[in-house]
Coordinates of C-alpha atoms and ligand atoms in Angstrom, one line a residue:
M1 CA 78.5 100.5 143.9
R2 CA 80.3 102.3 141.0
K3 CA 80.9 100.3 137.9
R4 CA 84.5 99.3 137.1
V5 CA 86.7 100.0 134.1
F6 CA 90.0 98.5 133.2
S7 CA 92.4 99.5 130.4
G8 CA 96.0 99.1 129.4
V9 CA 98.6 101.1 127.5
Q10 CA 101.8 99.5 126.1
P11 CA 105.1 101.2 127.0
S12 CA 106.6 100.3 123.6
G13 CA 107.4 103.9 122.6
I14 CA 106.5 107.5 123.4
L15 CA 102.7 107.8 123.5
T16 CA 101.1 109.5 120.5
L17 CA 98.2 111.9 120.0
G18 CA 96.3 108.8 118.8
N19 CA 96.8 107.1 122.2
Y20 CA 95.8 110.4 123.9
L21 CA 92.6 111.1 121.9
G22 CA 91.5 107.5 121.5
A23 CA 92.1 106.3 125.0
I24 CA 93.9 108.4 127.7
K25 CA 91.7 111.5 127.4
R26 CA 88.8 109.3 128.0
F27 CA 90.4 107.5 130.9
V28 CA 90.7 110.9 132.6
E29 CA 87.1 111.9 131.8
I30 CA 85.6 108.7 133.3
Q31 CA 87.7 108.4 136.4
N32 CA 85.0 110.1 138.6
E33 CA 82.2 108.0 137.2
Y34 CA 83.8 104.6 137.4
E35 CA 86.1 102.8 139.7
A36 CA 89.1 102.7 137.3
F37 CA 92.1 100.5 137.0
Y38 CA 94.7 101.5 134.4
C39 CA 97.8 99.5 133.6
V40 CA 101.1 100.0 131.9
V41 CA 101.2 96.7 130.1
D42 CA 104.9 95.9 129.9
Y43 CA 104.4 92.2 129.4
H44 CA 102.6 93.1 126.2
A45 CA 105.5 95.3 125.1
I46 CA 107.9 92.3 125.2
T47 CA 106.0 90.4 122.5
V48 CA 108.6 92.2 120.3
P49 CA 112.2 92.7 121.4
Q50 CA 112.9 95.6 123.8
A51 CA 116.2 96.8 125.1
P52 CA 116.2 96.8 128.9
D53 CA 117.2 100.4 129.4
S54 CA 114.7 101.7 126.9
L55 CA 111.9 99.5 128.3
R56 CA 112.6 100.7 131.8
S57 CA 112.5 104.4 130.7
Q58 CA 109.4 103.9 128.5
I59 CA 107.5 102.5 131.5
A60 CA 108.3 105.6 133.5
H61 CA 107.5 107.9 130.6
T62 CA 104.2 106.2 130.0
A63 CA 103.1 106.4 133.6
A64 CA 104.2 110.1 133.8
F65 CA 102.3 111.0 130.6
M66 CA 99.2 109.2 131.9
L67 CA 99.4 111.2 135.2
G68 CA 100.4 114.3 133.3
A69 CA 97.2 113.9 131.2
G70 CA 95.2 114.2 134.4
L71 CA 94.8 110.8 135.9
D72 CA 94.4 111.4 139.7
P73 CA 96.0 108.9 142.1
D74 CA 93.3 109.7 144.6
K75 CA 90.6 108.6 142.2
M76 CA 92.0 105.7 140.2
T77 CA 94.5 102.9 140.4
L78 CA 97.6 103.0 138.1
F79 CA 100.1 100.2 138.1
V80 CA 102.6 98.2 136.0
Q81 CA 101.5 94.8 134.8
S82 CA 104.7 92.9 135.6
D83 CA 104.4 94.1 139.3
V84 CA 101.2 92.1 139.7
P85 CA 101.8 88.3 139.1
T86 CA 98.1 87.4 138.8
H87 CA 98.2 88.8 135.2
T88 CA 100.5 86.0 133.8
Q89 CA 98.8 83.5 136.0
L90 CA 95.3 84.1 134.6
G91 CA 97.0 84.8 131.2
W92 CA 98.0 81.1 131.0
I93 CA 94.5 80.0 131.9
M94 CA 93.1 82.2 129.2
E95 CA 95.6 80.8 126.7
C96 CA 94.2 77.4 127.5
T97 CA 90.6 78.7 127.1
A98 CA 91.2 80.4 123.7
T99 CA 91.5 78.3 120.6
F100 CA 94.3 78.4 118.0
G101 CA 91.7 79.3 115.3
E102 CA 90.4 82.3 117.4
L103 CA 93.9 83.7 118.0
S104 CA 94.8 83.2 114.3
R105 CA 91.9 85.5 113.3
M106 CA 93.1 88.5 115.3
T107 CA 93.8 91.2 112.7
Q108 CA 96.5 92.9 114.8
F109 CA 98.5 89.6 114.9
K110 CA 98.1 89.3 111.1
D111 CA 99.3 92.9 110.6
K112 CA 102.2 92.7 113.0
S113 CA 103.5 89.4 111.8
Q114 CA 103.1 90.0 108.1
G115 CA 106.4 89.9 106.3
K116 CA 108.4 89.0 109.4
E117 CA 110.7 86.0 109.3
S118 CA 110.2 85.2 113.0
V119 CA 107.6 86.3 115.5
S120 CA 107.4 85.4 119.2
G121 CA 104.8 83.0 120.5
G122 CA 103.7 85.8 122.8
L123 CA 102.7 88.0 119.9
F124 CA 100.3 85.2 118.9
T125 CA 98.9 84.6 122.4
Y126 CA 98.9 88.3 123.4
P127 CA 95.0 88.7 123.3
A128 CA 94.7 85.9 125.9
L129 CA 96.9 87.9 128.3
M130 CA 94.8 91.0 127.5
A131 CA 91.6 89.1 128.3
A132 CA 93.2 88.1 131.6
D133 CA 94.1 91.8 132.4
I134 CA 90.5 92.8 132.0
L135 CA 88.8 89.8 133.7
L136 CA 91.0 90.0 136.8
Y137 CA 89.2 93.2 137.8
D138 CA 85.6 92.2 137.1
A139 CA 85.5 95.1 134.7
D140 CA 82.2 96.2 133.4
A141 CA 83.7 98.2 130.6
V142 CA 86.9 98.6 128.7
P143 CA 87.7 102.1 127.3
V144 CA 89.8 101.6 124.1
G145 CA 90.4 102.9 120.6
E146 CA 88.8 101.1 117.7
D147 CA 91.8 99.0 117.0
Q148 CA 91.4 97.0 120.2
K149 CA 87.7 96.2 119.7
Q150 CA 88.4 92.7 118.3
H151 CA 90.5 91.9 121.3
V152 CA 87.8 93.0 123.7
E153 CA 85.3 90.9 121.8
L154 CA 87.6 87.9 122.2
C155 CA 87.8 88.6 125.9
R156 CA 84.0 88.5 126.1
D157 CA 83.9 85.2 124.2
L158 CA 86.6 83.7 126.5
A159 CA 84.7 84.8 129.6
E160 CA 81.4 83.4 128.3
R161 CA 83.1 80.1 127.4
F162 CA 84.8 79.9 130.8
N163 CA 81.5 80.6 132.6
S164 CA 79.6 78.0 130.5
R165 CA 82.2 75.3 131.6
F166 CA 82.7 76.3 135.2
G167 CA 79.7 78.3 136.4
K168 CA 79.3 82.1 136.6
V169 CA 82.8 83.1 137.7
L170 CA 83.9 85.9 135.3
K171 CA 82.2 89.2 134.6
V172 CA 81.7 89.7 130.8
P173 CA 82.9 93.2 129.9
E174 CA 81.7 95.7 127.3
P175 CA 84.0 97.7 125.0
L176 CA 83.7 101.5 125.6
I177 CA 84.7 103.2 122.3
G178 CA 84.2 106.9 121.5
Q179 CA 82.1 107.8 118.5
T180 CA 84.8 109.9 117.0
G181 CA 88.5 110.0 117.8
A182 CA 88.6 106.3 118.3
R183 CA 90.8 105.9 115.2
I184 CA 93.2 108.8 114.7
M185 CA 95.1 108.2 111.4
S186 CA 98.7 108.8 110.3
L187 CA 99.4 112.4 109.2
Q188 CA 101.2 110.9 106.2
D189 CA 98.7 108.2 105.2
P190 CA 95.1 108.5 106.2
H191 CA 94.5 104.8 105.6
R192 CA 96.9 103.8 108.4
K193 CA 96.3 104.4 112.0
M194 CA 98.6 106.8 113.8
S195 CA 101.1 104.6 115.6
K196 CA 104.2 105.0 117.8
S197 CA 105.8 102.2 115.9
D198 CA 105.6 104.1 112.6
P199 CA 109.1 104.2 111.2
N200 CA 108.3 107.7 109.8
P201 CA 108.0 110.2 112.7
A202 CA 106.2 112.7 110.4
G203 CA 103.2 110.3 110.5
Y204 CA 102.6 110.8 114.2
I205 CA 102.6 113.5 116.9
S206 CA 104.2 112.2 120.0
L207 CA 103.2 113.6 123.4
A208 CA 106.9 114.5 123.8
D209 CA 107.1 116.6 120.6
S210 CA 108.0 120.3 121.1
P211 CA 105.6 123.0 119.8
D212 CA 108.0 123.5 116.9
D213 CA 107.9 119.8 115.9
I214 CA 104.1 119.8 116.1
V215 CA 103.8 122.9 113.9
K216 CA 106.2 121.3 111.3
K217 CA 104.4 118.0 111.3
I218 CA 101.0 119.6 110.9
K219 CA 102.3 121.8 108.1
R220 CA 103.6 118.7 106.3
A221 CA 100.5 116.6 106.9
V222 CA 99.0 115.3 103.7
T223 CA 95.6 116.9 102.7
D224 CA 93.3 115.8 100.0
S225 CA 92.9 117.6 96.7
G226 CA 90.6 120.7 96.6
R227 CA 90.7 123.8 98.8
E228 CA 87.6 123.6 100.8
V229 CA 87.7 122.6 104.5
A230 CA 84.9 120.0 104.3
Y231 CA 84.3 116.9 106.5
D232 CA 84.0 113.9 104.2
P233 CA 85.7 110.8 105.6
D234 CA 85.2 108.8 102.4
E235 CA 86.3 111.3 99.8
K236 CA 88.6 113.4 101.9
P237 CA 90.0 111.1 104.6
A238 CA 93.2 113.0 105.3
L239 CA 91.3 116.3 105.9
A240 CA 88.6 114.5 107.9
N241 CA 91.3 113.1 110.2
L242 CA 92.7 116.6 110.8
I243 CA 89.2 118.0 111.5
T244 CA 88.6 115.2 114.0
I245 CA 91.9 116.0 115.8
F246 CA 90.9 119.7 115.8
A247 CA 87.5 118.8 117.3
H248 CA 89.0 116.7 120.1
C249 CA 91.8 119.1 121.0
S250 CA 89.5 122.2 121.0
E251 CA 86.3 120.6 122.4
K252 CA 84.5 122.1 119.4
S253 CA 82.1 120.2 117.2
I254 CA 83.0 119.1 113.7
N255 CA 80.1 121.2 112.3
D256 CA 81.3 124.3 114.0
I257 CA 84.9 123.8 112.7
V258 CA 83.7 123.3 109.2
A259 CA 81.5 126.4 109.4
A260 CA 84.4 128.5 110.9
Y261 CA 86.6 127.7 107.9
D262 CA 84.0 128.3 105.2
G263 CA 85.7 130.1 102.4
K264 CA 89.1 129.9 104.0
G265 CA 92.0 127.7 102.7
Y266 CA 93.9 124.7 104.1
A267 CA 96.8 126.9 105.2
E268 CA 94.8 128.9 107.7
F269 CA 93.1 125.8 109.0
K270 CA 96.4 124.0 109.5
K271 CA 97.9 127.0 111.3
D272 CA 95.0 127.1 113.8
L273 CA 95.1 123.3 114.1
A274 CA 98.7 123.4 115.1
D275 CA 97.8 126.0 117.8
V276 CA 95.0 123.9 119.3
V277 CA 97.2 120.8 119.4
V278 CA 100.1 122.7 121.0
E279 CA 97.7 124.1 123.5
A280 CA 96.2 120.7 124.4
L281 CA 99.6 118.9 124.6
T282 CA 101.9 121.5 126.3
P283 CA 100.4 121.3 129.8
I284 CA 100.5 117.4 129.6
R285 CA 104.2 117.5 128.5
M286 CA 105.1 120.0 131.3
R287 CA 103.4 118.0 134.0
H288 CA 105.0 114.8 132.6
D289 CA 108.4 116.5 132.9
A290 CA 107.8 117.5 136.5
I291 CA 106.4 114.1 137.5
L292 CA 109.4 112.4 136.0
A293 CA 111.8 114.8 137.6
D294 CA 110.4 114.5 141.1
G295 CA 109.8 110.7 140.9
S296 CA 106.3 111.0 142.3
Y297 CA 105.0 108.4 139.8
I298 CA 107.0 105.7 141.7
D299 CA 104.8 105.8 144.8
V300 CA 101.7 106.0 142.7
L301 CA 102.8 102.8 140.9
R302 CA 103.8 101.0 144.1
H303 CA 100.5 101.8 145.8
G304 CA 98.6 100.9 142.6
A305 CA 100.3 97.5 142.3
R306 CA 99.3 96.6 145.9
R307 CA 95.7 97.5 145.3
A308 CA 95.6 95.8 142.0
H309 CA 97.1 92.7 143.6
D310 CA 94.5 92.6 146.3
V311 CA 91.6 92.9 143.9
S312 CA 92.9 90.6 141.2
S313 CA 94.0 87.8 143.7
A314 CA 90.5 87.4 144.8
V315 CA 89.3 86.9 141.2
L316 CA 92.2 84.5 140.4
R317 CA 91.3 82.5 143.5
R318 CA 87.7 82.2 142.4
V319 CA 88.9 81.0 139.0
K320 CA 91.3 78.4 140.4
E321 CA 88.7 77.1 142.7
A322 CA 86.1 76.7 140.0
M323 CA 88.6 74.8 137.8
G324 CA 89.9 72.5 140.4
L325 CA 93.4 73.9 140.4
S326 CA 95.5 73.8 143.6
L327 CA 94.8 76.3 146.4
Y328 CA 97.4 75.1 148.9
I329 CA 99.0 78.5 148.6
D330 CA 96.7 81.3 147.5
P331 CA 97.6 83.7 144.8
A332 CA 98.7 86.4 147.3
G333 CA 101.4 83.9 148.4
V334 CA 99.8 83.3 151.8
R335 CA 99.8 79.7 153.1
I336 CA 96.2 78.5 153.7
Ligands
TYM401 P1 98.2 100.4 122.7 O1 99.3 100.5 123.7 O2 98.5 100.1 121.3 O3 97.3 101.7 122.8 C1 96.7 102.2 123.9 C2 95.4 102.7 123.7 O4 95.4 103.8 122.7 C3 94.5 103.4 121.6 N1 95.0 103.9 120.3 C4 94.4 104.7 119.5 N2 93.2 105.3 119.5 C5 92.8 106.1 118.5 N3 93.6 106.3 117.4 C6 94.9 105.7 117.3 N4 95.7 106.0 116.3 C7 95.3 104.9 118.4 N5 96.4 104.2 118.6 C8 96.3 103.6 119.8 C9 94.3 101.9 121.7 O5 93.1 101.5 121.1 C10 94.4 101.7 123.2 O6 93.1 101.9 123.8 N6 96.4 95.7 123.5 C11 96.4 97.1 124.0 C12 96.9 97.2 125.4 C13 96.2 96.4 126.4 C14 94.9 96.6 126.9 C15 94.7 95.6 127.9 C16 93.9 97.5 126.6 C17 96.7 95.3 127.1 N7 95.8 94.8 128.0 C18 93.5 95.4 128.6 C19 92.7 97.4 127.3 C20 92.5 96.4 128.3 C21 97.3 97.9 123.1 O7 98.2 97.4 122.5 O8 97.1 99.3 123.2

């Protein structure tokens, strides 16, 4: 039997090059090797306020970009989290499994809540829902970017705690993180990750950016002092980030790129970098546009939700049974 993977992407804005290189490109590469479940996690997106029209449209865009990037409905399952009620059901159980101290230590919560007058309870308990997402599919592995590693580790701890209380019910998953590309940084500040919630759009390349926008953003990207195209993440983090992006978009090694620009300046490097990024993203954007226009993503999501519901209901049933919760009506809503 093939091993399973599960991963999720928030529809909280247009996806960035960071989402693509750190996660979605990988989702596509492994869809043959694993039995894959990928989820547009809209319940996670509402941990911060979302306008209904824009949330609705972001869900469609996110699914269309994931399919446009090469996810194949015949090979993997793609669905929207709020279509499958088992997620919030196991989410509550995981909230009761996690401790306040554990959730308080999550660095993403600390970052996102810092300086805010008011944050939702959901932003705090979010990693428990994420653990439920993963555990519902008996996932062996979770492909994510580096920023999600702490959450996957919490998921492992929760699964182990649950199993030690109630018997071997949950599969303990492993994070699957690329060696490079797992942390694509802002084009304006190499110490911050590239993020779709960056208030300055010059910091990120979105998958919807036109070739012109991409060229402009790369031209304006900060570089470090000096003239030489050298890969040194400690001393030249901005340039190292650009070289990493080049490597992932062109499928060339970092060493080959550094050798190719020996004796050439930043300007030539940036011009070629813009070309490889445009070349990598244009087909994805065009397929996204076509998928959105013909509405073919809707059937994919409908079919995906049914399959996700079948698989996850069986796991939820196992969990409820082990804990002594009621089973008069099973999670699929069928009277037993
Ligand atoms: P999200 O929506 O922020 O990001 C989706 C995926 O993209 C990766 N990523 C990056 N990788 C490299 N460089 C970057 N700059 C960059 N920015 C984002 C993320 O690591 C992620 O893999 N909590 C998750 C969503 C989630 C989830 C799950 C993931 C909910 N349930 C279950 C895995 C399994 C999140 O907010 O991802």
